[in-house]
CSV table of N, CA and C in Angstrom, one decimal:
chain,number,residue,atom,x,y,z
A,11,UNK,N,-81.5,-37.8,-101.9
A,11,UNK,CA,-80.2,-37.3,-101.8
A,11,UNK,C,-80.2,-35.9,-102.4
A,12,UNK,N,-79.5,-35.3,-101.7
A,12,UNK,CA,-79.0,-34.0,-102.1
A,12,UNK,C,-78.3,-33.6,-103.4
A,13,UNK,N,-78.4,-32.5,-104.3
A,13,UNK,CA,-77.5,-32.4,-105.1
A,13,UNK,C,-76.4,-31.6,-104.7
A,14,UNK,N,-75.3,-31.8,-105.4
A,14,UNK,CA,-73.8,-31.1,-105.0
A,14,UNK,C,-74.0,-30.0,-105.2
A,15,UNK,N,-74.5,-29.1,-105.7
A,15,UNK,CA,-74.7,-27.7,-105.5
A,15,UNK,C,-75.7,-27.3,-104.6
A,16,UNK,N,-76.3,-28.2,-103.8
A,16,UNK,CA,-76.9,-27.7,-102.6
A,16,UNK,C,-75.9,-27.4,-101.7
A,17,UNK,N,-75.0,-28.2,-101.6
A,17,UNK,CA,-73.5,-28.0,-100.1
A,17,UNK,C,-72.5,-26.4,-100.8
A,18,UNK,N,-73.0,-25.7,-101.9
A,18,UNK,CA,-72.1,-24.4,-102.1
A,18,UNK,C,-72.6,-23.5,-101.4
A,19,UNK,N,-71.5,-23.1,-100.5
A,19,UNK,CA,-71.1,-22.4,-99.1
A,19,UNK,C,-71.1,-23.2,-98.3
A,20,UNK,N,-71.2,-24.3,-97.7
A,20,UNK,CA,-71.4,-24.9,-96.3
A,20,UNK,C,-69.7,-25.3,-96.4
A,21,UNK,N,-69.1,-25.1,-95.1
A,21,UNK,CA,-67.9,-25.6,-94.6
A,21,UNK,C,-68.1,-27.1,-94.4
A,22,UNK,N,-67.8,-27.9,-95.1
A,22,UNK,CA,-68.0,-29.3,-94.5
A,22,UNK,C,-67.1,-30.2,-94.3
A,23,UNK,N,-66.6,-31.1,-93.4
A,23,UNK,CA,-65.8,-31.7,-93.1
A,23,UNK,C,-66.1,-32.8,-93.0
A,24,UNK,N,-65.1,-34.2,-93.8
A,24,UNK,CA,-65.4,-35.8,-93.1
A,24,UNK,C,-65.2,-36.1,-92.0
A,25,UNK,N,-66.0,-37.1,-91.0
A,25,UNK,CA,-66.1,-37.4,-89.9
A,25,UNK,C,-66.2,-38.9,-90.3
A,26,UNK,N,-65.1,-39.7,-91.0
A,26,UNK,CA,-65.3,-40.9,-91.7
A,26,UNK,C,-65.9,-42.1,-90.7
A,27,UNK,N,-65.1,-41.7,-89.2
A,27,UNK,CA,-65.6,-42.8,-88.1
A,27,UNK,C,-66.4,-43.2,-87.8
A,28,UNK,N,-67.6,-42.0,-88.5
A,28,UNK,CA,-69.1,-41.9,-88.3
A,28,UNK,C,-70.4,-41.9,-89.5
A,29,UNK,N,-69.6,-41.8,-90.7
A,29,UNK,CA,-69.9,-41.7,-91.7
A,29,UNK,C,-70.7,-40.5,-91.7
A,30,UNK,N,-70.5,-39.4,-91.4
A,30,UNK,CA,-70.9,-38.1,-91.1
A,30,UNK,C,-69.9,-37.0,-91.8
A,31,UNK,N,-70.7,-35.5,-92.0
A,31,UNK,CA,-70.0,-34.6,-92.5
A,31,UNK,C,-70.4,-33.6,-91.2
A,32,UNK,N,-69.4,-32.9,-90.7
A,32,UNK,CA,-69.7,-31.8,-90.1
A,32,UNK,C,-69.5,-30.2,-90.7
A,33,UNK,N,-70.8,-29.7,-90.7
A,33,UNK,CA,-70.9,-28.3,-90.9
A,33,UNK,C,-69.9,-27.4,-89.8
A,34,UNK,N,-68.9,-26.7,-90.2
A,34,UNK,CA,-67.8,-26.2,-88.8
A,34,UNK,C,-68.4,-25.0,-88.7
A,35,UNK,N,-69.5,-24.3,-89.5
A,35,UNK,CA,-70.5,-22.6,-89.6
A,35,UNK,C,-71.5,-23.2,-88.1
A,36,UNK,N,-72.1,-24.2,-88.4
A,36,UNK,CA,-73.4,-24.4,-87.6
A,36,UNK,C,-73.3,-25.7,-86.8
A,37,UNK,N,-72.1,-26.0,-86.4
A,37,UNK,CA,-72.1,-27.3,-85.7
A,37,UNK,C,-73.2,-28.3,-85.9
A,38,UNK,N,-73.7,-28.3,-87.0
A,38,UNK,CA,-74.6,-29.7,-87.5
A,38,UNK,C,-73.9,-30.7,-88.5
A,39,UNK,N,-74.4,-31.8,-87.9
A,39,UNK,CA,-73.9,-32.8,-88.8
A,39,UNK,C,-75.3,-33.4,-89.9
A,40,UNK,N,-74.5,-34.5,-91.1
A,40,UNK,CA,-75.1,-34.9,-92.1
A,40,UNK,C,-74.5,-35.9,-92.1
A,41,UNK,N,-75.8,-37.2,-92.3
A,41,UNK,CA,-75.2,-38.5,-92.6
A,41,UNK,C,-75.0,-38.5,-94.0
A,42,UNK,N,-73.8,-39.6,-94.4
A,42,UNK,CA,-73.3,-39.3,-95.8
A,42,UNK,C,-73.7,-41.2,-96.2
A,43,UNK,N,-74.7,-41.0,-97.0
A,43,UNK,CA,-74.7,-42.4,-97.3
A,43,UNK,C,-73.7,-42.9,-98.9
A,44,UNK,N,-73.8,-43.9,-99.5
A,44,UNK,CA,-73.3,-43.9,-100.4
A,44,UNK,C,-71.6,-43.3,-101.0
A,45,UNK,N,-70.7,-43.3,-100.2
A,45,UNK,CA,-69.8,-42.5,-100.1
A,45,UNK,C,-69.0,-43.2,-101.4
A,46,UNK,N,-69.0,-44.8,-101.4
A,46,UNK,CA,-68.1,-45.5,-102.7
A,46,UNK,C,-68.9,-45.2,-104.1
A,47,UNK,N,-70.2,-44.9,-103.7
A,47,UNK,CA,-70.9,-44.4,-105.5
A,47,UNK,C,-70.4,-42.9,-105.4
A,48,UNK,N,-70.1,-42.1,-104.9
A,48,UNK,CA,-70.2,-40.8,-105.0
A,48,UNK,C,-71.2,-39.9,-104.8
A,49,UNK,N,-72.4,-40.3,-103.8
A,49,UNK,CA,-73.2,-39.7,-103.3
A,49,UNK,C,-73.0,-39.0,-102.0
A,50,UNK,N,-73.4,-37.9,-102.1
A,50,UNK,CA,-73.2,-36.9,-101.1
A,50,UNK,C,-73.7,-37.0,-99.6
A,51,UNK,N,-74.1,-36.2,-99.0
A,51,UNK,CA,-74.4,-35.6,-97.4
A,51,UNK,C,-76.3,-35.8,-97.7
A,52,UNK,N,-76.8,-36.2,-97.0
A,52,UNK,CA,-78.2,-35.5,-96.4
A,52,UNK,C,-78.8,-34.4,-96.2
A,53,UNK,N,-78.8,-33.2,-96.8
A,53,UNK,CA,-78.7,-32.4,-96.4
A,53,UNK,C,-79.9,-32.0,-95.8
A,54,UNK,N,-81.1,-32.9,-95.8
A,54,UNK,CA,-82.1,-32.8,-95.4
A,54,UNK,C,-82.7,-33.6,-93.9
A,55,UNK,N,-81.3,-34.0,-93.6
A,55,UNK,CA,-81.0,-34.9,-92.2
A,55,UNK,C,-80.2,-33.8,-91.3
A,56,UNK,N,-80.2,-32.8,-90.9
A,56,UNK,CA,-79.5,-31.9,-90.1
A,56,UNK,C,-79.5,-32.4,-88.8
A,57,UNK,N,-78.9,-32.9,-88.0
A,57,UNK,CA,-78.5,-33.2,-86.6
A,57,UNK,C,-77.6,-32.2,-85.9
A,58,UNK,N,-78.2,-31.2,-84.8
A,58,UNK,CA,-77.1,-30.1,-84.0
A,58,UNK,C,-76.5,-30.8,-83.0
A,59,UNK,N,-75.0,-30.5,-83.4
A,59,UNK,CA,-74.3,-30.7,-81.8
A,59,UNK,C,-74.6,-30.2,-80.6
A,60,UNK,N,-74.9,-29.0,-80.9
A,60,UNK,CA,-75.1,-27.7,-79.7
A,60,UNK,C,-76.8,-28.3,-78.9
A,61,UNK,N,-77.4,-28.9,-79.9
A,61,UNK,CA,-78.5,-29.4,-79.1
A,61,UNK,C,-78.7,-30.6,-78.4
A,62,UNK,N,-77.5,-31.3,-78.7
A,62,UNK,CA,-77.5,-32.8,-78.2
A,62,UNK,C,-78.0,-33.5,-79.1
A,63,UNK,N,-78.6,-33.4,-80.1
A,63,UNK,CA,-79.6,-34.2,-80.2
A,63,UNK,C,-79.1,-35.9,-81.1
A,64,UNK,N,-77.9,-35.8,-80.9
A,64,UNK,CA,-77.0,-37.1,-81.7
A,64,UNK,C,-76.7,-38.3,-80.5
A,65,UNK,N,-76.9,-39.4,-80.8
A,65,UNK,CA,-77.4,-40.3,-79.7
A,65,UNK,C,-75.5,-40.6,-78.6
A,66,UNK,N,-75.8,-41.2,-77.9
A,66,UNK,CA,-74.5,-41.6,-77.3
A,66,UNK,C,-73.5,-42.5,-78.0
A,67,UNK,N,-74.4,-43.5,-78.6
A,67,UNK,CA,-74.0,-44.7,-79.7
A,67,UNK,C,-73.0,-43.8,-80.6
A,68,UNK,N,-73.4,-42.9,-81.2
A,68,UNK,CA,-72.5,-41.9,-82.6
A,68,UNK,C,-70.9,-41.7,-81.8
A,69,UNK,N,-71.3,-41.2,-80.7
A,69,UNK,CA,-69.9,-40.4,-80.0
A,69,UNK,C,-69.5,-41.4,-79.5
A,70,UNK,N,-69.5,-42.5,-79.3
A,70,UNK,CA,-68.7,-43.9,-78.9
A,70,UNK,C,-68.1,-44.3,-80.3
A,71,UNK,N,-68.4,-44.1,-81.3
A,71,UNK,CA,-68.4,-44.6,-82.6
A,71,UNK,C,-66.9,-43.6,-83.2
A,72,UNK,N,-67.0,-42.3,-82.7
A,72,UNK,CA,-65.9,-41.4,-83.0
A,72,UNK,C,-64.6,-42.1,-83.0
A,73,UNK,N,-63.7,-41.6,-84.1
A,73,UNK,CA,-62.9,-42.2,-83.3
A,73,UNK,C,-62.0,-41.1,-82.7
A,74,UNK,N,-60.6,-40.9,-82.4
A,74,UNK,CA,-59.9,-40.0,-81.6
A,74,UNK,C,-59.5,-38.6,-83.0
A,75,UNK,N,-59.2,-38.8,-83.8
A,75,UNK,CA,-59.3,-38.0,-84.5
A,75,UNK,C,-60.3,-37.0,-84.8
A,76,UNK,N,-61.5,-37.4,-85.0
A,76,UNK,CA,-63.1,-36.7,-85.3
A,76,UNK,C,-63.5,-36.4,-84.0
A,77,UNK,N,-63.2,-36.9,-83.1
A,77,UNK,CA,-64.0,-36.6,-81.4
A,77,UNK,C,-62.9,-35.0,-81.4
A,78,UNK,N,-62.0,-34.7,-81.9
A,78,UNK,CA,-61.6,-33.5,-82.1
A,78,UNK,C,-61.8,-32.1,-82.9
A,79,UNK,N,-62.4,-32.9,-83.9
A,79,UNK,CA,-63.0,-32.1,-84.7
A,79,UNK,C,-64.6,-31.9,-84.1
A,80,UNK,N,-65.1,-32.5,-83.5
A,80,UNK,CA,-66.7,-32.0,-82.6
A,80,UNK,C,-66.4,-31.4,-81.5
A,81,UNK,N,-65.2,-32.0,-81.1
A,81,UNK,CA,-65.7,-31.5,-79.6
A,81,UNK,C,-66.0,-29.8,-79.4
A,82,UNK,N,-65.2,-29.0,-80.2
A,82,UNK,CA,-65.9,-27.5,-79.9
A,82,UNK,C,-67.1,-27.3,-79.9
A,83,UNK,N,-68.0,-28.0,-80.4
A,83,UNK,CA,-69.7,-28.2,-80.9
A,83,UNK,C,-70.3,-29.1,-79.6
A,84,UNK,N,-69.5,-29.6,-78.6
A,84,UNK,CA,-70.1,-30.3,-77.8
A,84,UNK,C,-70.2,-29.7,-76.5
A,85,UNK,N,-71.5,-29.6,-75.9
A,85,UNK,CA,-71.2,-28.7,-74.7
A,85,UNK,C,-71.0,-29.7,-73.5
C-alpha cells in the first residue's frame, strides 16, 4: 500500500460503488482496499479510462452517481 503522502497533488475522488478512487487530472483509477482500517488507494495499480482498460464487470458495478463522475473519461 501506498503512503498518504504519495496522493499530495493527485485530484482524487470516491467512486464507493466500485471501491475505486478516480484521478479527475488523468482519468485513472485506483483500487482502494482497506477503506474501514484507513488504508489508502493503490497507487501502484493505475487503471486508464481513456484506454479502456477497466473490464465491463466494474462499469456495471457503477452505480448512477459515479457512472457520472467517469463518464467524461469514457470514450
Amino acid at each position: 500500500m501506498s503512503d498518504n503522502k504519495d496522493m499530495i497533488g493527485l485530484n482524487l475522488v470516491e467512486l464507493p460503488s466500485v471501491g475505486s478512487l478516480l484521478d479527475t487530472d488523468t482519468g485513472c483509477i485506483y483500487p482502494q482496499y482497506g477503506v474501514e482500517k484507513g488504508e489508502g488507494p493503490d497507487l501502484s495499480c493505475e487503471i486508464s479510462l481513456y484506454d479502456g482498460e477497466v473490464s465491463a464487470d466494474w462499469y456495471e458495478s457503477l452505480s448512477e452517481q459515479d457512472y457520472k463522475l467517469v463518464k467524461p473519461y469514457i470514450q
